Tab-separated table of C-alpha atoms in Angstrom:
chain	number	residue	atom	x	y	z
A	2	UNK	CA	-0.084	-0.052	0.239
A	3	UNK	CA	1.300	3.730	-0.494
A	4	UNK	CA	1.876	5.862	1.827
A	5	UNK	CA	-1.216	8.069	2.099
A	6	UNK	CA	-0.071	12.104	1.348
A	7	UNK	CA	-0.977	13.705	4.786
A	8	UNK	CA	-0.981	17.329	2.983
A	9	UNK	CA	-4.326	16.195	0.875
A	10	UNK	CA	-6.194	16.376	3.949
A	11	UNK	CA	-5.038	19.063	4.782
A	12	UNK	CA	-5.678	20.744	1.023
A	13	UNK	CA	-9.169	19.158	1.507
A	14	UNK	CA	-11.103	22.068	2.881
A	15	UNK	CA	-9.771	24.017	0.035
A	16	UNK	CA	-10.923	21.483	-2.333
A	17	UNK	CA	-14.493	21.616	-0.534
A	18	UNK	CA	-14.515	25.407	-1.258
A	19	UNK	CA	-13.512	25.054	-4.974
A	20	UNK	CA	-16.594	22.297	-5.292
A	21	UNK	CA	-19.206	24.427	-3.385
A	22	UNK	CA	-20.858	25.922	-6.538
A	23	UNK	CA	-21.643	22.789	-7.691
A	24	UNK	CA	-24.686	21.450	-10.865
A	25	UNK	CA	-27.878	21.764	-9.851
A	26	UNK	CA	-27.860	18.188	-8.772
A	27	UNK	CA	-25.352	19.332	-5.619
A	28	UNK	CA	-27.582	22.339	-4.483
A	29	UNK	CA	-27.188	23.491	-1.079
A	30	UNK	CA	-30.559	23.991	0.511
A	31	UNK	CA	-31.562	27.947	1.832
A	32	UNK	CA	-31.625	27.378	5.291
A	33	UNK	CA	-28.022	26.282	5.956
A	34	UNK	CA	-26.982	23.348	8.487
A	35	UNK	CA	-24.946	23.958	11.192
A	36	UNK	CA	-21.582	22.872	10.219
A	37	UNK	CA	-20.687	20.379	13.392
A	38	UNK	CA	-21.461	17.208	14.078
A	39	UNK	CA	-21.818	15.680	17.704
A	40	UNK	CA	-19.169	14.451	19.573
A	41	UNK	CA	-18.828	10.864	18.714
A	42	UNK	CA	-20.151	11.061	15.270
A	43	UNK	CA	-18.878	7.428	13.550
A	44	UNK	CA	-17.068	8.419	10.520
A	45	UNK	CA	-16.403	5.532	8.165
A	46	UNK	CA	-15.981	3.392	5.294
A	47	UNK	CA	-17.960	0.498	4.596
A	48	UNK	CA	-16.745	-3.374	2.533
A	49	UNK	CA	-18.356	-6.774	2.306
A	50	UNK	CA	-16.449	-9.719	2.457
A	51	UNK	CA	-17.369	-11.546	-0.681
A	52	UNK	CA	-16.898	-8.065	-2.468
A	53	UNK	CA	-12.994	-7.296	-1.540
A	54	UNK	CA	-11.668	-10.809	0.209
A	55	UNK	CA	-10.917	-12.728	-2.939
A	56	UNK	CA	-11.381	-16.598	-3.679
A	57	UNK	CA	-14.542	-17.134	-1.627
A	58	UNK	CA	-14.762	-20.555	-2.743
A	59	UNK	CA	-17.088	-21.622	-0.907
A	60	UNK	CA	-19.649	-19.834	-1.016
A	61	UNK	CA	-22.997	-19.805	-3.042
A	62	UNK	CA	-22.526	-16.903	-5.499
A	63	UNK	CA	-18.951	-18.575	-6.239
A	64	UNK	CA	-20.462	-20.907	-8.228
A	65	UNK	CA	-22.985	-18.836	-9.910
A	66	UNK	CA	-19.966	-16.441	-10.911
A	67	UNK	CA	-18.382	-19.352	-12.400
A	68	UNK	CA	-21.439	-20.801	-14.069
A	69	UNK	CA	-22.212	-21.523	-17.454
A	70	UNK	CA	-24.215	-19.980	-18.570
A	71	UNK	CA	-23.616	-17.094	-15.537
A	72	UNK	CA	-25.695	-13.941	-15.769
A	73	UNK	CA	-22.509	-12.241	-13.662
A	74	UNK	CA	-20.303	-10.117	-16.182
A	75	UNK	CA	-17.246	-11.847	-14.640
A	76	UNK	CA	-16.383	-13.468	-11.282
A	77	UNK	CA	-15.322	-12.414	-8.347
A	78	UNK	CA	-11.614	-13.842	-8.270
A	79	UNK	CA	-9.229	-12.816	-5.824
A	80	UNK	CA	-11.052	-8.999	-5.581
A	81	UNK	CA	-9.143	-6.583	-4.054
A	82	UNK	CA	-7.184	-9.778	-1.688
A	83	UNK	CA	-8.025	-8.379	1.447
A	84	UNK	CA	-8.455	-11.537	3.063
A	85	UNK	CA	-4.336	-11.284	3.461
A	86	UNK	CA	-4.472	-7.416	3.337
A	87	UNK	CA	-7.134	-6.431	5.833
A	88	UNK	CA	-4.239	-4.644	8.023
A	89	UNK	CA	-3.512	-2.253	4.742
A	90	UNK	CA	-7.375	-1.713	4.495
A	91	UNK	CA	-7.536	-0.412	7.953
A	92	UNK	CA	-3.956	1.547	7.822
A	93	UNK	CA	-5.991	3.560	4.907
A	94	UNK	CA	-8.970	4.096	7.035
A	95	UNK	CA	-6.855	5.802	10.251
A	96	UNK	CA	-4.780	7.679	8.080
A	97	UNK	CA	-7.926	9.660	6.829
A	98	UNK	CA	-8.816	10.301	9.788
A	99	UNK	CA	-12.217	8.625	9.640
A	100	UNK	CA	-13.126	6.759	13.268
A	101	UNK	CA	-14.833	3.557	12.158
A	102	UNK	CA	-14.936	0.682	9.858
A	103	UNK	CA	-17.746	-1.659	8.789
A	104	UNK	CA	-17.508	-4.776	7.359
A	105	UNK	CA	-18.777	-8.081	7.108
A	106	UNK	CA	-17.827	-11.474	8.471
A	107	UNK	CA	-18.187	-14.345	5.727
A	108	UNK	CA	-20.785	-17.161	6.641
A	109	UNK	CA	-19.649	-19.309	3.676
A	110	UNK	CA	-15.666	-19.421	5.226
A	111	UNK	CA	-17.234	-19.421	9.313
A	112	UNK	CA	-19.654	-22.874	8.122
A	113	UNK	CA	-17.888	-24.030	4.848
A	114	UNK	CA	-20.350	-27.342	5.749
A	115	UNK	CA	-23.282	-27.550	7.306
A	116	UNK	CA	-22.756	-28.158	11.103
A	117	UNK	CA	-18.910	-27.429	10.869
A	118	UNK	CA	-17.458	-24.496	12.223
A	119	UNK	CA	-13.869	-23.032	11.267
A	120	UNK	CA	-11.925	-21.914	14.443
A	121	UNK	CA	-9.547	-20.186	12.399
A	122	UNK	CA	-12.091	-18.014	10.256
A	123	UNK	CA	-13.300	-16.971	13.731
A	124	UNK	CA	-9.646	-16.130	14.759
A	125	UNK	CA	-9.503	-14.071	11.504
A	126	UNK	CA	-12.188	-11.944	12.000
A	127	UNK	CA	-11.295	-11.498	15.579
A	128	UNK	CA	-7.597	-10.117	14.665
A	129	UNK	CA	-9.421	-8.146	12.541
A	130	UNK	CA	-11.639	-6.855	15.153
A	131	UNK	CA	-8.576	-6.455	16.847
A	132	UNK	CA	-6.657	-4.621	14.221
A	133	UNK	CA	-9.533	-1.724	14.264
A	134	UNK	CA	-9.276	-1.156	18.060
A	135	UNK	CA	-5.131	-1.211	17.917
A	136	UNK	CA	-5.793	1.692	15.178
A	137	UNK	CA	-8.646	3.758	17.355
A	138	UNK	CA	-11.429	2.431	14.527
A	139	UNK	CA	-14.905	1.513	15.879
A	140	UNK	CA	-15.758	-2.104	14.301
A	141	UNK	CA	-19.221	-2.192	12.990
A	142	UNK	CA	-19.725	-5.617	11.936
A	143	UNK	CA	-22.345	-7.102	9.029
A	144	UNK	CA	-22.989	-10.473	9.765
A	145	UNK	CA	-24.924	-11.701	6.394
A	146	UNK	CA	-23.946	-9.273	3.361
A	147	UNK	CA	-25.573	-11.288	1.046
A	148	UNK	CA	-23.560	-14.237	0.208
A	149	UNK	CA	-24.287	-17.368	1.866
A	150	UNK	CA	-22.670	-21.159	2.124
A	151	UNK	CA	-23.193	-23.207	-1.187
A	152	UNK	CA	-24.561	-25.811	1.255
A	153	UNK	CA	-27.193	-23.385	2.519
A	154	UNK	CA	-28.525	-21.709	-1.038
A	155	UNK	CA	-28.663	-25.883	-2.399
A	156	UNK	CA	-30.975	-26.775	0.799
A	157	UNK	CA	-33.409	-23.747	-0.485
A	158	UNK	CA	-31.716	-20.833	1.031
A	159	UNK	CA	-34.235	-18.686	3.136
A	160	UNK	CA	-36.979	-20.704	1.396
A	161	UNK	CA	-35.567	-23.363	3.763
A	162	UNK	CA	-37.953	-23.414	7.275
A	163	UNK	CA	-34.889	-24.506	8.876
A	164	UNK	CA	-33.267	-21.261	7.443
A	165	UNK	CA	-33.661	-18.861	10.617
A	166	UNK	CA	-32.846	-21.443	12.792
A	167	UNK	CA	-29.576	-22.163	10.837
A	168	UNK	CA	-28.747	-18.355	10.919
A	169	UNK	CA	-29.067	-17.638	14.179
A	170	UNK	CA	-26.924	-20.505	15.237
A	171	UNK	CA	-23.909	-18.868	13.215
A	172	UNK	CA	-24.574	-15.781	14.533
A	173	UNK	CA	-24.233	-17.354	18.266
A	174	UNK	CA	-20.220	-18.488	16.994
A	175	UNK	CA	-19.604	-15.006	15.727
A	176	UNK	CA	-21.064	-13.714	18.623
A	177	UNK	CA	-18.784	-16.004	21.279
A	178	UNK	CA	-16.226	-15.152	19.039
A	179	UNK	CA	-16.066	-11.155	18.357
A	180	UNK	CA	-19.180	-9.944	19.929
A	181	UNK	CA	-17.628	-8.298	23.253
A	182	UNK	CA	-15.633	-6.291	21.151
A	183	UNK	CA	-17.688	-4.513	18.655
A	184	UNK	CA	-19.313	-1.350	18.181
A	185	UNK	CA	-22.439	-2.351	16.522
A	186	UNK	CA	-23.958	-5.698	14.659
A	187	UNK	CA	-25.764	-5.562	11.782
A	188	UNK	CA	-27.655	-8.980	11.091
A	189	UNK	CA	-28.390	-8.934	7.434
A	190	UNK	CA	-27.652	-6.122	4.676
A	191	UNK	CA	-30.338	-4.919	2.106
A	192	UNK	CA	-32.571	-7.610	2.875
A	193	UNK	CA	-35.272	-5.548	0.784
A	194	UNK	CA	-32.958	-5.600	-2.468
A	195	UNK	CA	-35.288	-8.105	-4.478
A	196	UNK	CA	-38.543	-5.974	-4.145
A	197	UNK	CA	-36.474	-2.621	-5.203
A	198	UNK	CA	-34.953	-4.962	-8.129
A	199	UNK	CA	-38.264	-6.790	-9.163
A	200	UNK	CA	-39.488	-3.052	-10.062
A	201	UNK	CA	-36.189	-1.904	-11.872
A	202	UNK	CA	-34.407	-4.894	-14.009
A	203	UNK	CA	-35.689	-5.717	-17.532
A	204	UNK	CA	-37.040	-9.161	-17.971
A	205	UNK	CA	-33.588	-10.527	-19.991
A	206	UNK	CA	-31.779	-10.184	-16.636
A	207	UNK	CA	-34.250	-12.498	-14.619
A	208	UNK	CA	-34.446	-14.876	-17.447
A	209	UNK	CA	-30.672	-15.094	-17.265
A	210	UNK	CA	-30.767	-15.129	-13.234
A	211	UNK	CA	-33.255	-18.309	-13.701
A	212	UNK	CA	-31.020	-19.662	-16.361
A	213	UNK	CA	-28.230	-19.219	-13.885
A	214	UNK	CA	-29.773	-20.954	-11.163
A	215	UNK	CA	-31.301	-24.121	-13.034
A	216	UNK	CA	-27.708	-24.747	-14.313
A	217	UNK	CA	-26.419	-24.267	-10.899
A	218	UNK	CA	-28.951	-26.970	-9.554
A	219	UNK	CA	-28.587	-28.912	-12.284
A	220	UNK	CA	-24.713	-29.141	-11.704
A	221	UNK	CA	-25.206	-29.879	-8.213
A	222	UNK	CA	-28.190	-32.522	-8.385
A	223	UNK	CA	-30.205	-30.336	-6.063
A	224	UNK	CA	-33.991	-28.980	-6.886
A	225	UNK	CA	-33.334	-25.672	-6.641
A	226	UNK	CA	-30.531	-23.457	-5.886
A	227	UNK	CA	-32.110	-20.242	-4.248
A	228	UNK	CA	-29.698	-16.949	-3.182
A	229	UNK	CA	-30.489	-13.746	-1.636
A	230	UNK	CA	-29.452	-11.498	-4.636
A	231	UNK	CA	-29.560	-13.539	-7.321
A	232	UNK	CA	-32.974	-14.903	-7.806
A	233	UNK	CA	-36.200	-16.187	-9.807
A	234	UNK	CA	-39.332	-13.352	-9.451
A	235	UNK	CA	-41.390	-16.514	-8.356
A	236	UNK	CA	-39.270	-17.166	-5.118
A	237	UNK	CA	-38.761	-13.474	-3.742
A	238	UNK	CA	-41.439	-13.506	-1.182
A	239	UNK	CA	-40.848	-16.501	-0.019
A	240	UNK	CA	-37.115	-15.163	0.221
A	241	UNK	CA	-38.673	-12.297	2.212
A	242	UNK	CA	-39.885	-14.506	4.565
A	243	UNK	CA	-37.463	-16.155	5.190
A	244	UNK	CA	-35.327	-13.258	5.774
A	245	UNK	CA	-37.567	-11.571	8.391
A	246	UNK	CA	-37.877	-14.617	10.185
A	247	UNK	CA	-33.924	-14.818	10.131
A	248	UNK	CA	-33.486	-11.631	11.118
A	249	UNK	CA	-35.559	-11.859	14.174
A	250	UNK	CA	-34.068	-14.912	15.583
A	251	UNK	CA	-30.390	-13.616	14.735
A	252	UNK	CA	-31.075	-10.355	16.805
A	253	UNK	CA	-32.527	-13.143	19.638
A	254	UNK	CA	-29.146	-14.942	19.406
A	255	UNK	CA	-26.793	-11.570	19.135
A	256	UNK	CA	-28.582	-10.260	21.996
A	257	UNK	CA	-28.189	-13.492	24.289
A	258	UNK	CA	-24.489	-13.274	23.994
A	259	UNK	CA	-24.014	-9.494	24.572
A	260	UNK	CA	-27.527	-7.784	25.563
A	261	UNK	CA	-25.705	-4.228	25.440
A	262	UNK	CA	-24.457	-4.298	21.639
A	263	UNK	CA	-26.278	-2.501	19.502
A	264	UNK	CA	-27.906	-4.454	16.801
A	265	UNK	CA	-30.114	-3.791	13.494
A	266	UNK	CA	-29.887	-3.994	9.899
A	267	UNK	CA	-29.460	-2.047	7.198
A	268	UNK	CA	-32.312	-1.193	4.283
A	269	UNK	CA	-31.825	-0.356	0.666
A	270	UNK	CA	-33.895	2.985	0.500
A	271	UNK	CA	-34.435	5.199	-2.591
A	272	UNK	CA	-35.552	8.372	-1.666
A	273	UNK	CA	-39.069	8.593	-3.414
A	274	UNK	CA	-40.570	11.742	-3.705
A	275	UNK	CA	-44.656	12.417	-4.801
A	276	UNK	CA	-45.445	14.244	-8.061
A	277	UNK	CA	-48.957	15.863	-9.127
A	278	UNK	CA	-52.147	14.468	-7.697
A	279	UNK	CA	-51.917	10.643	-6.869
A	280	UNK	CA	-48.910	9.980	-6.847
A	281	UNK	CA	-47.631	6.001	-6.831
A	282	UNK	CA	-45.081	7.229	-3.899
A	283	UNK	CA	-46.704	5.909	-0.704
A	284	UNK	CA	-47.911	2.615	-2.689
A	285	UNK	CA	-44.193	2.086	-3.635
A	286	UNK	CA	-42.743	3.148	-0.121
A	287	UNK	CA	-45.110	0.378	1.196
A	288	UNK	CA	-44.344	-2.352	-0.938
A	289	UNK	CA	-40.316	-1.705	-0.987
A	290	UNK	CA	-40.120	-0.626	2.892
A	291	UNK	CA	-42.819	-1.038	4.877
A	292	UNK	CA	-42.748	-4.092	6.256
A	293	UNK	CA	-38.951	-4.020	7.157
A	294	UNK	CA	-39.698	-0.748	8.906
A	295	UNK	CA	-42.353	-2.982	11.184
A	296	UNK	CA	-39.934	-4.845	12.376
A	297	UNK	CA	-37.095	-2.238	12.773
A	298	UNK	CA	-38.904	-0.621	15.094
A	299	UNK	CA	-37.723	-3.386	17.174
A	300	UNK	CA	-33.973	-2.973	17.030
A	301	UNK	CA	-31.794	-0.482	18.465
A	302	UNK	CA	-30.951	1.274	14.966
A	303	UNK	CA	-31.325	0.758	11.475
A	304	UNK	CA	-29.022	0.984	8.660
A	305	UNK	CA	-30.107	3.416	6.038
A	306	UNK	CA	-28.359	2.917	2.188
A	307	UNK	CA	-29.065	5.497	-0.370
A	308	UNK	CA	-27.689	6.606	-3.786
A	309	UNK	CA	-30.558	7.820	-5.815
A	310	UNK	CA	-33.987	9.128	-5.564
A	311	UNK	CA	-37.220	8.634	-7.644
A	312	UNK	CA	-40.079	10.429	-8.604
A	313	UNK	CA	-43.552	9.252	-9.060
A	314	UNK	CA	-46.331	10.468	-10.326
A	315	UNK	CA	-49.899	8.662	-10.977
A	316	UNK	CA	-48.833	6.816	-14.272
A	317	UNK	CA	-45.008	5.862	-12.936
A	318	UNK	CA	-41.437	7.222	-12.593
A	319	UNK	CA	-40.328	10.099	-13.820
A	320	UNK	CA	-37.234	10.435	-15.787
A	321	UNK	CA	-34.357	13.058	-14.399
A	322	UNK	CA	-34.829	16.469	-15.111
A	323	UNK	CA	-32.550	17.877	-18.077
A	324	UNK	CA	-28.880	18.797	-17.074
A	325	UNK	CA	-28.993	16.224	-14.286
A	326	UNK	CA	-25.597	14.193	-13.432
A	327	UNK	CA	-25.476	10.797	-13.736
A	328	UNK	CA	-24.162	8.055	-12.939
A	329	UNK	CA	-21.667	4.662	-14.192
A	330	UNK	CA	-25.019	3.180	-15.225
A	331	UNK	CA	-27.072	6.465	-16.125
A	332	UNK	CA	-29.019	7.331	-13.192
A	333	UNK	CA	-29.362	10.665	-11.803
A	334	UNK	CA	-27.208	11.825	-9.216
A	335	UNK	CA	-28.782	13.857	-6.487
A	336	UNK	CA	-27.366	14.544	-3.384
A	337	UNK	CA	-30.205	15.894	-1.295
A	338	UNK	CA	-31.631	11.939	-1.467
A	339	UNK	CA	-29.387	10.868	1.025
A	340	UNK	CA	-31.470	12.917	3.613
A	341	UNK	CA	-34.706	12.456	1.908
A	342	UNK	CA	-34.309	8.711	2.511
A	343	UNK	CA	-33.070	8.830	6.380
A	344	UNK	CA	-35.684	11.885	7.251
A	345	UNK	CA	-38.403	9.575	5.727
A	346	UNK	CA	-37.132	6.008	7.599
A	347	UNK	CA	-37.074	7.786	10.838
A	348	UNK	CA	-40.336	9.634	10.964
A	349	UNK	CA	-41.846	5.727	9.954
A	350	UNK	CA	-39.639	3.843	12.741
A	351	UNK	CA	-38.584	6.318	15.058
A	352	UNK	CA	-35.071	4.735	15.774
A	353	UNK	CA	-31.603	6.051	15.958
A	354	UNK	CA	-30.357	5.978	11.766
A	355	UNK	CA	-26.933	4.830	10.663
A	356	UNK	CA	-26.032	5.868	7.599
A	357	UNK	CA	-24.804	2.507	6.685
A	358	UNK	CA	-23.608	2.992	2.908
A	359	UNK	CA	-23.768	5.790	0.633
A	360	UNK	CA	-21.680	6.619	-2.616
A	361	UNK	CA	-21.931	7.156	-6.490
A	362	UNK	CA	-20.701	4.575	-8.931
A	363	UNK	CA	-18.169	7.089	-11.621
A	364	UNK	CA	-15.269	7.267	-12.812
A	365	UNK	CA	-15.273	10.760	-12.405
A	366	UNK	CA	-13.608	11.496	-9.198
A	367	UNK	CA	-14.614	14.833	-9.128
A	368	UNK	CA	-18.196	14.445	-9.201
A	369	UNK	CA	-17.746	12.172	-6.054
A	370	UNK	CA	-15.619	15.132	-4.194
A	371	UNK	CA	-18.552	17.433	-4.795
A	372	UNK	CA	-21.076	14.908	-4.181
A	373	UNK	CA	-19.936	14.012	-0.258
A	374	UNK	CA	-19.996	17.521	0.854
A	375	UNK	CA	-22.874	18.570	-0.311
A	376	UNK	CA	-24.896	15.138	0.835
A	377	UNK	CA	-23.596	15.828	4.332
A	378	UNK	CA	-25.030	19.122	4.215
A	379	UNK	CA	-28.194	17.846	3.486
A	380	UNK	CA	-27.912	15.108	6.545
A	381	UNK	CA	-26.822	17.574	8.536
A	382	UNK	CA	-29.422	19.624	7.697
A	383	UNK	CA	-31.945	17.241	8.938
A	384	UNK	CA	-30.123	15.832	11.689
A	385	UNK	CA	-30.659	19.988	13.212
A	386	UNK	CA	-34.443	19.237	12.676
A	387	UNK	CA	-33.756	16.311	15.159
A	388	UNK	CA	-33.279	13.201	12.989
A	389	UNK	CA	-30.683	11.395	15.121
A	390	UNK	CA	-27.998	9.862	13.075
A	391	UNK	CA	-25.036	7.905	14.705
A	392	UNK	CA	-22.646	7.931	11.661
A	393	UNK	CA	-22.090	8.084	8.036
A	394	UNK	CA	-20.066	5.177	6.275
A	395	UNK	CA	-19.294	5.837	2.554
A	396	UNK	CA	-19.406	3.255	0.219
A	397	UNK	CA	-16.750	1.604	-0.151
A	398	UNK	CA	-13.485	2.182	0.996
A	399	UNK	CA	-12.236	0.273	-2.296
A	400	UNK	CA	-13.243	-0.037	-6.039
A	401	UNK	CA	-14.455	-3.709	-6.147
A	402	UNK	CA	-16.290	-6.825	-7.214
A	403	UNK	CA	-20.109	-4.879	-7.631
A	404	UNK	CA	-21.849	-8.540	-8.251
A	405	UNK	CA	-23.564	-9.102	-11.396
A	406	UNK	CA	-21.821	-6.254	-12.830
A	407	UNK	CA	-18.065	-7.170	-11.543
A	408	UNK	CA	-15.318	-4.811	-11.794
A	409	UNK	CA	-16.932	-1.878	-13.911
A	410	UNK	CA	-18.498	0.716	-11.436
A	411	UNK	CA	-16.176	2.477	-9.329
A	412	UNK	CA	-17.502	3.203	-5.700
A	413	UNK	CA	-13.984	3.322	-4.253
A	414	UNK	CA	-12.524	6.352	-2.268
A	415	UNK	CA	-9.165	4.118	-3.252
A	416	UNK	CA	-8.650	2.352	-6.728
A	417	UNK	CA	-7.250	-0.912	-6.841
A	418	UNK	CA	-5.117	-2.393	-9.034
A	419	UNK	CA	-6.003	-5.835	-10.421
A	420	UNK	CA	-2.265	-7.583	-10.650
A	421	UNK	CA	-0.456	-5.944	-7.660
A	422	UNK	CA	-3.514	-5.289	-5.114
A	423	UNK	CA	-1.617	-1.508	-4.911
A	424	UNK	CA	-4.349	0.441	-2.631
A	425	UNK	CA	-4.163	4.419	-4.151
A	426	UNK	CA	-6.328	7.069	-2.574
A	427	UNK	CA	-8.734	9.139	-4.531
A	428	UNK	CA	-8.984	13.021	-3.903
A	429	UNK	CA	-12.600	12.153	-2.870
A	430	UNK	CA	-11.173	10.354	0.046
A	431	UNK	CA	-9.132	13.413	1.049
A	432	UNK	CA	-12.486	15.331	1.140
A	433	UNK	CA	-14.031	12.547	3.380
A	434	UNK	CA	-11.405	12.397	5.538
A	435	UNK	CA	-10.892	16.232	5.962
A	436	UNK	CA	-14.305	16.530	7.033
A	437	UNK	CA	-14.197	13.958	9.238
A	438	UNK	CA	-10.720	15.383	11.015
A	439	UNK	CA	-12.801	18.232	11.514
A	440	UNK	CA	-16.082	16.507	12.631
A	441	UNK	CA	-17.543	19.764	10.774
A	442	UNK	CA	-18.753	20.540	7.037
């Protein structure tokens, strides 16, 4: 890992000032936020194990990625080699002046075969937690970030009646290994993602996902192979029911080990906005988030993960306005969407919010450097208005494997060389680091 240039952090204040007069998507509200964040506010970056560790050969998705045909643009392979280079990743987080690190533990590594738990891998994640503390970082841990062991998905995944109990047993093992030393626990990552994708992905993508799953099931000699983020539409409702029961069982298992550990889950939340009379917005919200927001009322916090807004009239979703900036996929980049999502979720749940993911996929790091402070100002305005936000975690620390899209989307604060795995912080990392070090806009 190259050394991090501290001069970049010191110069970031000037960069923020230079980018404050930005495009309409970055526009500031008329009412200015008080610049200082609360003492103890968490500043961090987020990652997911399958997306950065590499060679997660026992996971359900590894088999899908290397299947023919496959809906995946390319396999994850070595990813960012973070299973080996995790200490370098933590060094970067510390060098930026951030105060926390969200990472996941990989179920497929910890329980590679049903009922067989790896003490070596539990010790590995225990070392990562210790590494966070050694650098003054609070460890925020995701117990399941989409992927599961291959054996779990081969027996029906979350549609199997046994799934919640199996997940709770795994969470118990993890909590006993590292629960005493972590700051927050997230049972599941975006368990509503399939509900969102059901409205977004075109039929050919669903067809390709089904072909990939069917080929995998045939290869393994099982009736169905069911995963949590690559699925057939016909299985989504059953998967959702399994995930709901799984979260509740996992929460109870973790609390049984450490009752004072804050436990929640993260939710993918678009900033849905209403346009005109009879807007579809509230119907969409009820479908995408309603049941999960009801569950969150019993948790200690909820993680909000926002990347975009959607404006709904009585016919459907409206196109982005003329002049909008766009991310790698052509979706509008609109900085106030984070605050809108946070306000909505808190109003619906009345529990504290952790911004567990937020970012923009783009090759244009100057866009990211403008986007971060603009979004944070709107977020701080929501906090000034009484919304309890515990922290902000940017997605992602590294350019990494982005599921079916492979390595094309660039969300990282750092670029990663695919051959040497050298990490190089981008200018946007210095922008976020400067804000974190000041704890102020």
